[in-house]
Short mmCIF file of C-alpha atoms in Angstrom, two decimals:
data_model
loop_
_atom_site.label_atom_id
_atom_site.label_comp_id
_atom_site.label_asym_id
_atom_site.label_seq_id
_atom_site.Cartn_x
_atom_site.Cartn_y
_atom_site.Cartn_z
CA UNK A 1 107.46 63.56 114.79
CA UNK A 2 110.32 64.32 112.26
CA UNK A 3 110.82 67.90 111.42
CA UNK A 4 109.14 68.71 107.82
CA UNK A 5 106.36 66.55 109.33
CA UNK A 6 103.42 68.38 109.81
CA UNK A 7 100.06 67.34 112.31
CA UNK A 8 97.08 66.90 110.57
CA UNK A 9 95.68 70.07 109.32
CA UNK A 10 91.79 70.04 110.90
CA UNK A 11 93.57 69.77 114.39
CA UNK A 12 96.26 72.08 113.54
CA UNK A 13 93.15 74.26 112.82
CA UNK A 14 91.41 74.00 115.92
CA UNK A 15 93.86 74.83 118.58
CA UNK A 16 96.54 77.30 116.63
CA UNK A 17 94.57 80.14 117.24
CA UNK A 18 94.83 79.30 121.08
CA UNK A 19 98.60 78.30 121.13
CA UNK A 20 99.08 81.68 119.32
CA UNK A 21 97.38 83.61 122.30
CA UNK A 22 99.20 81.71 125.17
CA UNK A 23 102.44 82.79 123.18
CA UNK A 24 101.65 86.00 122.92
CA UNK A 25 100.59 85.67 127.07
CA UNK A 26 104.10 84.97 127.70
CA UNK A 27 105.08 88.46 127.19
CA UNK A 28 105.24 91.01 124.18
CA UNK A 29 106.40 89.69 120.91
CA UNK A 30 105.86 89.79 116.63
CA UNK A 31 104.66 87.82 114.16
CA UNK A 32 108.00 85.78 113.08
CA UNK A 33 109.18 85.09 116.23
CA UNK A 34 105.57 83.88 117.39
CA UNK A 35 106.02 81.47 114.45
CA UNK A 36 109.43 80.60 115.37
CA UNK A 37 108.04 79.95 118.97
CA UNK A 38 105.36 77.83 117.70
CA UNK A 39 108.08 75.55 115.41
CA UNK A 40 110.18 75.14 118.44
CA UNK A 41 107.09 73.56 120.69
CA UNK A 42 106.74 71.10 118.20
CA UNK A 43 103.86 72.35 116.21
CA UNK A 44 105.51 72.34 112.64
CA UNK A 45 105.85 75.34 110.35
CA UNK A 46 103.44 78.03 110.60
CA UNK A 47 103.27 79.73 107.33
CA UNK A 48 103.08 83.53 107.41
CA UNK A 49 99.78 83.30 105.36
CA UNK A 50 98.15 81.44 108.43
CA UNK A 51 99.92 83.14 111.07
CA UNK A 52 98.91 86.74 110.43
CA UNK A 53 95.08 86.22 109.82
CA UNK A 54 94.67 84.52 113.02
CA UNK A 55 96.99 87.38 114.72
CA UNK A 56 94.67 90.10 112.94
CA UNK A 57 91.19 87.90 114.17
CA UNK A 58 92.59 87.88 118.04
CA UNK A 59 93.21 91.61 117.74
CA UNK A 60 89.87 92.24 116.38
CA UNK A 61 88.67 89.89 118.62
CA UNK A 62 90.13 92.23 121.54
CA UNK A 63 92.41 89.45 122.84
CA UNK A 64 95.72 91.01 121.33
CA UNK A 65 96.68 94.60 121.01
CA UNK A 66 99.40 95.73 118.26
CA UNK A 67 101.95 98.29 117.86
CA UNK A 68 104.48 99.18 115.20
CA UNK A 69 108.01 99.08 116.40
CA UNK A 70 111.53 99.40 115.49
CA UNK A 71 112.54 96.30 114.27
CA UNK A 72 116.15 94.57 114.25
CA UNK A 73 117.68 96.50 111.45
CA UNK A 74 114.66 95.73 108.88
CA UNK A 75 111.84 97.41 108.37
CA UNK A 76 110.01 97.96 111.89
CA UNK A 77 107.64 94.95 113.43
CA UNK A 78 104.30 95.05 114.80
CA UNK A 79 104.48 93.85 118.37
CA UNK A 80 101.78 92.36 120.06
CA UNK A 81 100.45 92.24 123.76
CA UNK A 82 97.98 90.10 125.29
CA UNK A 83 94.77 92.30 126.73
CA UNK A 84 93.25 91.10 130.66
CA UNK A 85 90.12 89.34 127.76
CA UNK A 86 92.49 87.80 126.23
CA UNK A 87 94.34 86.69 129.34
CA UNK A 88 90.79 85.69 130.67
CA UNK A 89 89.93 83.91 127.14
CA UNK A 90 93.03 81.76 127.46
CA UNK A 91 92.30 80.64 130.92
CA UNK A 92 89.17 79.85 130.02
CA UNK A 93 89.99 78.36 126.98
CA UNK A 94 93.21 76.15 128.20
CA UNK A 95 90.66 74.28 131.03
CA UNK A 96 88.26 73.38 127.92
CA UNK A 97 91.04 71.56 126.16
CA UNK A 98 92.80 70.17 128.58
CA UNK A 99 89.28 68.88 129.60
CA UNK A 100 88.56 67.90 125.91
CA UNK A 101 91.93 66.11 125.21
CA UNK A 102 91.69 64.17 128.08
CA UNK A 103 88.00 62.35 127.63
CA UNK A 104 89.28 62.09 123.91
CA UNK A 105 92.54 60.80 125.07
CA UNK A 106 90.09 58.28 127.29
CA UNK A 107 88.35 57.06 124.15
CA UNK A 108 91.23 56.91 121.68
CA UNK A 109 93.91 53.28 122.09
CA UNK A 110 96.85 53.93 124.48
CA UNK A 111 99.60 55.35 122.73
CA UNK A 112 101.57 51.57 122.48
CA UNK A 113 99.61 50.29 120.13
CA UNK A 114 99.91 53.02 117.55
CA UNK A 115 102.48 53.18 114.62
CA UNK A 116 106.37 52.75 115.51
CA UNK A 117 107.31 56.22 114.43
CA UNK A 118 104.52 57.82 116.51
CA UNK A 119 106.04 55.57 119.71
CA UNK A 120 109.54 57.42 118.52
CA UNK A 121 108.66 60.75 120.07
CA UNK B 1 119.09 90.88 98.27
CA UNK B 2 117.87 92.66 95.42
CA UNK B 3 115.97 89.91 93.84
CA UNK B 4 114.29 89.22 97.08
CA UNK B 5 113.34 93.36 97.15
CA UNK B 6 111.95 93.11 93.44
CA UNK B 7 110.29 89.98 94.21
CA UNK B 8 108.82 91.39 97.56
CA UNK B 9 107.05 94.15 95.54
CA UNK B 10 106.01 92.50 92.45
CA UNK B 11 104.13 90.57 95.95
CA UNK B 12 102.92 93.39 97.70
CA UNK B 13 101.69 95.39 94.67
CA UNK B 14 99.62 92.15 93.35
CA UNK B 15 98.43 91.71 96.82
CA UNK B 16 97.43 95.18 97.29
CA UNK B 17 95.44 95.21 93.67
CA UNK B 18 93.87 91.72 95.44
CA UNK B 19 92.80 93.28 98.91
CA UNK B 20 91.15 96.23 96.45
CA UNK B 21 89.02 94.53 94.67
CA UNK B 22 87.87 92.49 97.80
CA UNK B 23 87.31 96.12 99.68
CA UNK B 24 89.72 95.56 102.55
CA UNK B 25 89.78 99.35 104.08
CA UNK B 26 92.73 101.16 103.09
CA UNK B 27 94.56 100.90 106.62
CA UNK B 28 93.83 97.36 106.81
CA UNK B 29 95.67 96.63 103.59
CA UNK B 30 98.41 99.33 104.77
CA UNK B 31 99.02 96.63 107.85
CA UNK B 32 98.74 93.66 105.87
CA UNK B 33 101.24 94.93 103.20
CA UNK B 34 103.79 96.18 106.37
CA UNK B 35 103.57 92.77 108.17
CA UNK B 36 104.69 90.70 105.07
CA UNK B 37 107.41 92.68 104.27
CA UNK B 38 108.86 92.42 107.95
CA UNK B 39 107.73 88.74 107.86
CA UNK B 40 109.85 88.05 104.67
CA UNK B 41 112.89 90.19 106.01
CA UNK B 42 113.08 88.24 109.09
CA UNK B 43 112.45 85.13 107.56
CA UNK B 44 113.98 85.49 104.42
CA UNK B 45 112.28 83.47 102.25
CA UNK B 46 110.04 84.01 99.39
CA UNK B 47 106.73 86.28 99.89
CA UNK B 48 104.70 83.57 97.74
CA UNK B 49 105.87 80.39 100.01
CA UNK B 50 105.27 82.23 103.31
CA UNK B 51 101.65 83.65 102.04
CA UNK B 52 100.75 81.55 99.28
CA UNK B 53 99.09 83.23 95.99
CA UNK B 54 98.64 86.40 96.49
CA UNK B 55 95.09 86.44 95.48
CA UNK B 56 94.68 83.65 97.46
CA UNK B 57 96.24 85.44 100.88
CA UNK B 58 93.88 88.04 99.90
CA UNK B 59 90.91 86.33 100.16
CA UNK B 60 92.23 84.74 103.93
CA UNK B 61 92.50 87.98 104.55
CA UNK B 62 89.61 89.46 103.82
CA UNK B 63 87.78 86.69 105.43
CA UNK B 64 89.22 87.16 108.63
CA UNK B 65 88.56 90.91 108.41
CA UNK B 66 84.47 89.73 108.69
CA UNK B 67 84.14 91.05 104.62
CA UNK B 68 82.16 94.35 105.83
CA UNK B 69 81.25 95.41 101.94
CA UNK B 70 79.70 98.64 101.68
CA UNK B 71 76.64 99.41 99.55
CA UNK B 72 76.88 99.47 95.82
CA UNK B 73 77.97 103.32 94.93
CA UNK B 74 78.70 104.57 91.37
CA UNK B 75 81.42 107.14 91.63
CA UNK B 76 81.65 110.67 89.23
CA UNK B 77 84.69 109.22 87.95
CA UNK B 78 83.69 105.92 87.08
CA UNK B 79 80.56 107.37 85.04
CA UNK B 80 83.21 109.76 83.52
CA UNK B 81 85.48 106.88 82.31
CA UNK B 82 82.48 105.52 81.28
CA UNK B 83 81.67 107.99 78.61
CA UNK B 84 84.85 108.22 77.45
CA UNK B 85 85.57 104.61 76.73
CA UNK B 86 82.32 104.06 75.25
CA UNK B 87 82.94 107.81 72.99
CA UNK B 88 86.32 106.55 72.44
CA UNK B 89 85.18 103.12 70.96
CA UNK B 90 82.48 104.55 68.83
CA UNK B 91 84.84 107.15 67.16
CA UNK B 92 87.31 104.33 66.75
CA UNK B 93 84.97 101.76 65.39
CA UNK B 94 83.50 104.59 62.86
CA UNK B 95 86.15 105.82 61.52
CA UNK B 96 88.27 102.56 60.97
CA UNK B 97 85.13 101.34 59.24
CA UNK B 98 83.74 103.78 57.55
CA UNK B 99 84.70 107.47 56.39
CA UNK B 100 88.22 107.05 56.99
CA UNK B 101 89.33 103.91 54.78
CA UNK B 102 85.97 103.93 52.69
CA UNK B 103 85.91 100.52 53.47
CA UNK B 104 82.16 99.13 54.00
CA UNK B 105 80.90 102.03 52.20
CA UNK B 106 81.33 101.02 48.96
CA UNK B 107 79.71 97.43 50.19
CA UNK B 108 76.43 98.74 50.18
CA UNK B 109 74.31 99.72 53.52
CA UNK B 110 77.87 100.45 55.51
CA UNK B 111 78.64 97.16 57.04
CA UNK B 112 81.96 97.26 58.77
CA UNK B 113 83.75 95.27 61.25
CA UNK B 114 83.34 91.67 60.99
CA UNK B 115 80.18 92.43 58.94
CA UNK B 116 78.43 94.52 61.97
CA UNK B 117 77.02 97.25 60.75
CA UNK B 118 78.81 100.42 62.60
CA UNK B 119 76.26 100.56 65.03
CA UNK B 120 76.07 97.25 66.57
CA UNK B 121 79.89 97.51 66.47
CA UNK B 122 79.74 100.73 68.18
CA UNK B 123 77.13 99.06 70.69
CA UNK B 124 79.56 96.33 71.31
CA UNK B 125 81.98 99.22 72.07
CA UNK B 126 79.52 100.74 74.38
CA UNK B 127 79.32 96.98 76.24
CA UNK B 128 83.03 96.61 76.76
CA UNK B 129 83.14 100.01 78.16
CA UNK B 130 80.37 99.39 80.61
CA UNK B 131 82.24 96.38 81.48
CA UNK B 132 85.41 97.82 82.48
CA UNK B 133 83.54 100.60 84.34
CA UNK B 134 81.70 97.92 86.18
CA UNK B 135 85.22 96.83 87.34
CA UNK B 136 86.47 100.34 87.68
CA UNK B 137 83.80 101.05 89.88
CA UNK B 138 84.79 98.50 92.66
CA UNK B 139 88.32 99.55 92.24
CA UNK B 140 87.87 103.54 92.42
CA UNK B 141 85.13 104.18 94.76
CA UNK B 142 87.49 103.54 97.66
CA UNK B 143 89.83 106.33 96.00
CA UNK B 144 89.90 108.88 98.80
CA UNK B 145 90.27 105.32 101.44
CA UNK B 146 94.36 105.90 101.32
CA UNK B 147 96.95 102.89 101.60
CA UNK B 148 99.22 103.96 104.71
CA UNK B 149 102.06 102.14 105.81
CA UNK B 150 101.74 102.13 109.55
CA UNK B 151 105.12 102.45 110.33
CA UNK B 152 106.17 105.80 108.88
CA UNK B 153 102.84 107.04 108.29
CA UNK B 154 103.59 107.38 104.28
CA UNK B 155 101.12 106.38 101.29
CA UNK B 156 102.03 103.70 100.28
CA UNK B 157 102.95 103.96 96.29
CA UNK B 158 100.19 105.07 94.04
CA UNK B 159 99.11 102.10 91.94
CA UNK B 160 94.95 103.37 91.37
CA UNK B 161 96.06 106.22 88.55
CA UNK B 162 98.10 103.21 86.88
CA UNK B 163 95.45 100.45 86.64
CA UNK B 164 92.64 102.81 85.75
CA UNK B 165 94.79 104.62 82.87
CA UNK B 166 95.58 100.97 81.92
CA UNK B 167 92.33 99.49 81.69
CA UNK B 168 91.15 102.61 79.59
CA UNK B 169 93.80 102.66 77.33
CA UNK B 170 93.68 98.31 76.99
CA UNK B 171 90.02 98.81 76.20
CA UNK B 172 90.61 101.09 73.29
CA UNK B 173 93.04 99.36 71.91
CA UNK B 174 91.06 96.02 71.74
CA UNK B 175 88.29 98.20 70.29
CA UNK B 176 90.48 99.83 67.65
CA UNK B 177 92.24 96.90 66.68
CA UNK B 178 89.01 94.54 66.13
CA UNK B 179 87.86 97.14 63.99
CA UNK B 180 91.01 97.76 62.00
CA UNK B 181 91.36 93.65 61.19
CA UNK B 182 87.65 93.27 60.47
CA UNK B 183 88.71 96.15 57.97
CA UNK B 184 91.08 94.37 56.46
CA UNK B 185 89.25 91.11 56.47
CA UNK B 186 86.43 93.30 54.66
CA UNK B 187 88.55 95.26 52.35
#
């Protein structure tokens, strides 16, 4: 997938609010560099206007805690951590998918006979 | 750097009007205003192309909070406003139709503004101002609910004195000048 490509939306949808969590499980970090994080797996560009919302949700949720902090120079960051539910909730959540993907995965055409540019990747 | 600051709080203080009217709690909108000004400082780009409209962002946000509205609640300072926009239009509508210019009096059975006789005029008055209060209500009635930035604990800049002065004063003046060119269309 080229760069300013972007996966469709409804599955972008479905599974950012986990990939955000398992970031944030990696160890504690803030809102632009969770969206930098999510660029660099390959997801696309996660607008600030998505990104927040779904940050705010998992906190209110009780998967996320927050804290202001200093920040690099600019004004302060909110730094999040990932709470033993939410550690729990990703576990949980992960073996779903991976269980999902893979019967869907088993349904769709092998990867081959897609479009060339797909094959690229 | 400085047109990214006055761009960042033209943002923020549309945004902050937004989350108002859509009754985000004060220390909700306190956070949401804090994280998109660190956003845009790390990222550096635009507060509209990272969030989107404001009113729009708004709305996201205040969807995600769960929208917890609180009963309807008339406020003392609402009804207050009230009185005085509706007092202000009648006086305004009366006198720039009638005893003032002598216009419509001499016309036989004091028709003024547009041909409305001064009281359905000052009833229309009366209609605008229970309009705005309407709105006023919904923005004043979280008055005491304080905008905090959660990083040094400050209020945030005080934009509710500005927008209710505003809406009072924008009221009146449509009122006054509706009356003063259906004078002058009478005369």
């Amino acid at each position: 997938m080229s760069q300013d490509d972007q996966w469709p939306g409804e599955w972008m949808r479905g599974v950012l609010s986990l990939c955000v969590l398992a970031v944030v499980a990696e160890g504690r970090t803030y809102g632009y560099a969770v969206a930098a994080q999510l660029t660099e797996a390959g997801l696309g560009t996660v607008k600030g206007g998505t990104l927040y919302p779904i940050l705010g949700r998992l906190e209110q949720d009780g998967y996320l805690t927050s804290s202001w902090g200093e920040g690099a120079g600019g004004p302060g960051r909110k730094f999040f951590d990932v709470t033993p539910e939410g550690q729990a909730r990703l576990r949980e959540r992960s073996a779903l998918w991976h269980d999902f993907t893979d019967r869907a995965g088993a349904l769709l055409p092998a990867a081959e006979t897609t479009p060339s540019e797909r094959g690229s990747r | 750097m400085t047109t990214q600051g006055d761009s960042l709080g033209r943002y923020n203080e549309r945004l902050m009007f937004a989350l108002r009217m859509r009754e985000v709690p004060g220390e909700r909108i306190g956070e949401v205003l804090a994280e998109v000004e660190a956003h845009v400082a790390e990222s550096g780009e635009d507060p509209a192309s990272s969030f989107g409209r404001p009113q729009d962002y708004a709305a996201e946000v205040a969807a995600a909070a769960g929208a917890s509205r609180s009963p309807w609640r008339l406020a003392p300072v609402t009804v207050a406003i009230c009185l005085v926009i509706a007092a202000g239009a009648w006086a305004a509508v009366y006198l720039l139709t009638g005893a003032a210019f002598g216009w419509g009096s001499g016309r036989g059975g004091g028709s003024g503004t547009l041909g409305l006789s001064v009281g359905t005029a000052a009833g229309l008055g009366t209609a605008a101002a229970i309009a705005v209060a309407l709105g006023l209500t919904r923005y004043t009635r979280h008055h005491q609910d304080l905008v905090v930035d959660p990083r040094t604990g400050a209020r945030a800049a005080a934009q509710s004195g500005w927008v209710v002065a505003l809406s009072i004063v924008a009221t009146l003046a449509v009122v006054v000048a509706l009356a003063f060119v259906g004078g002058l269309l009478a005369a």
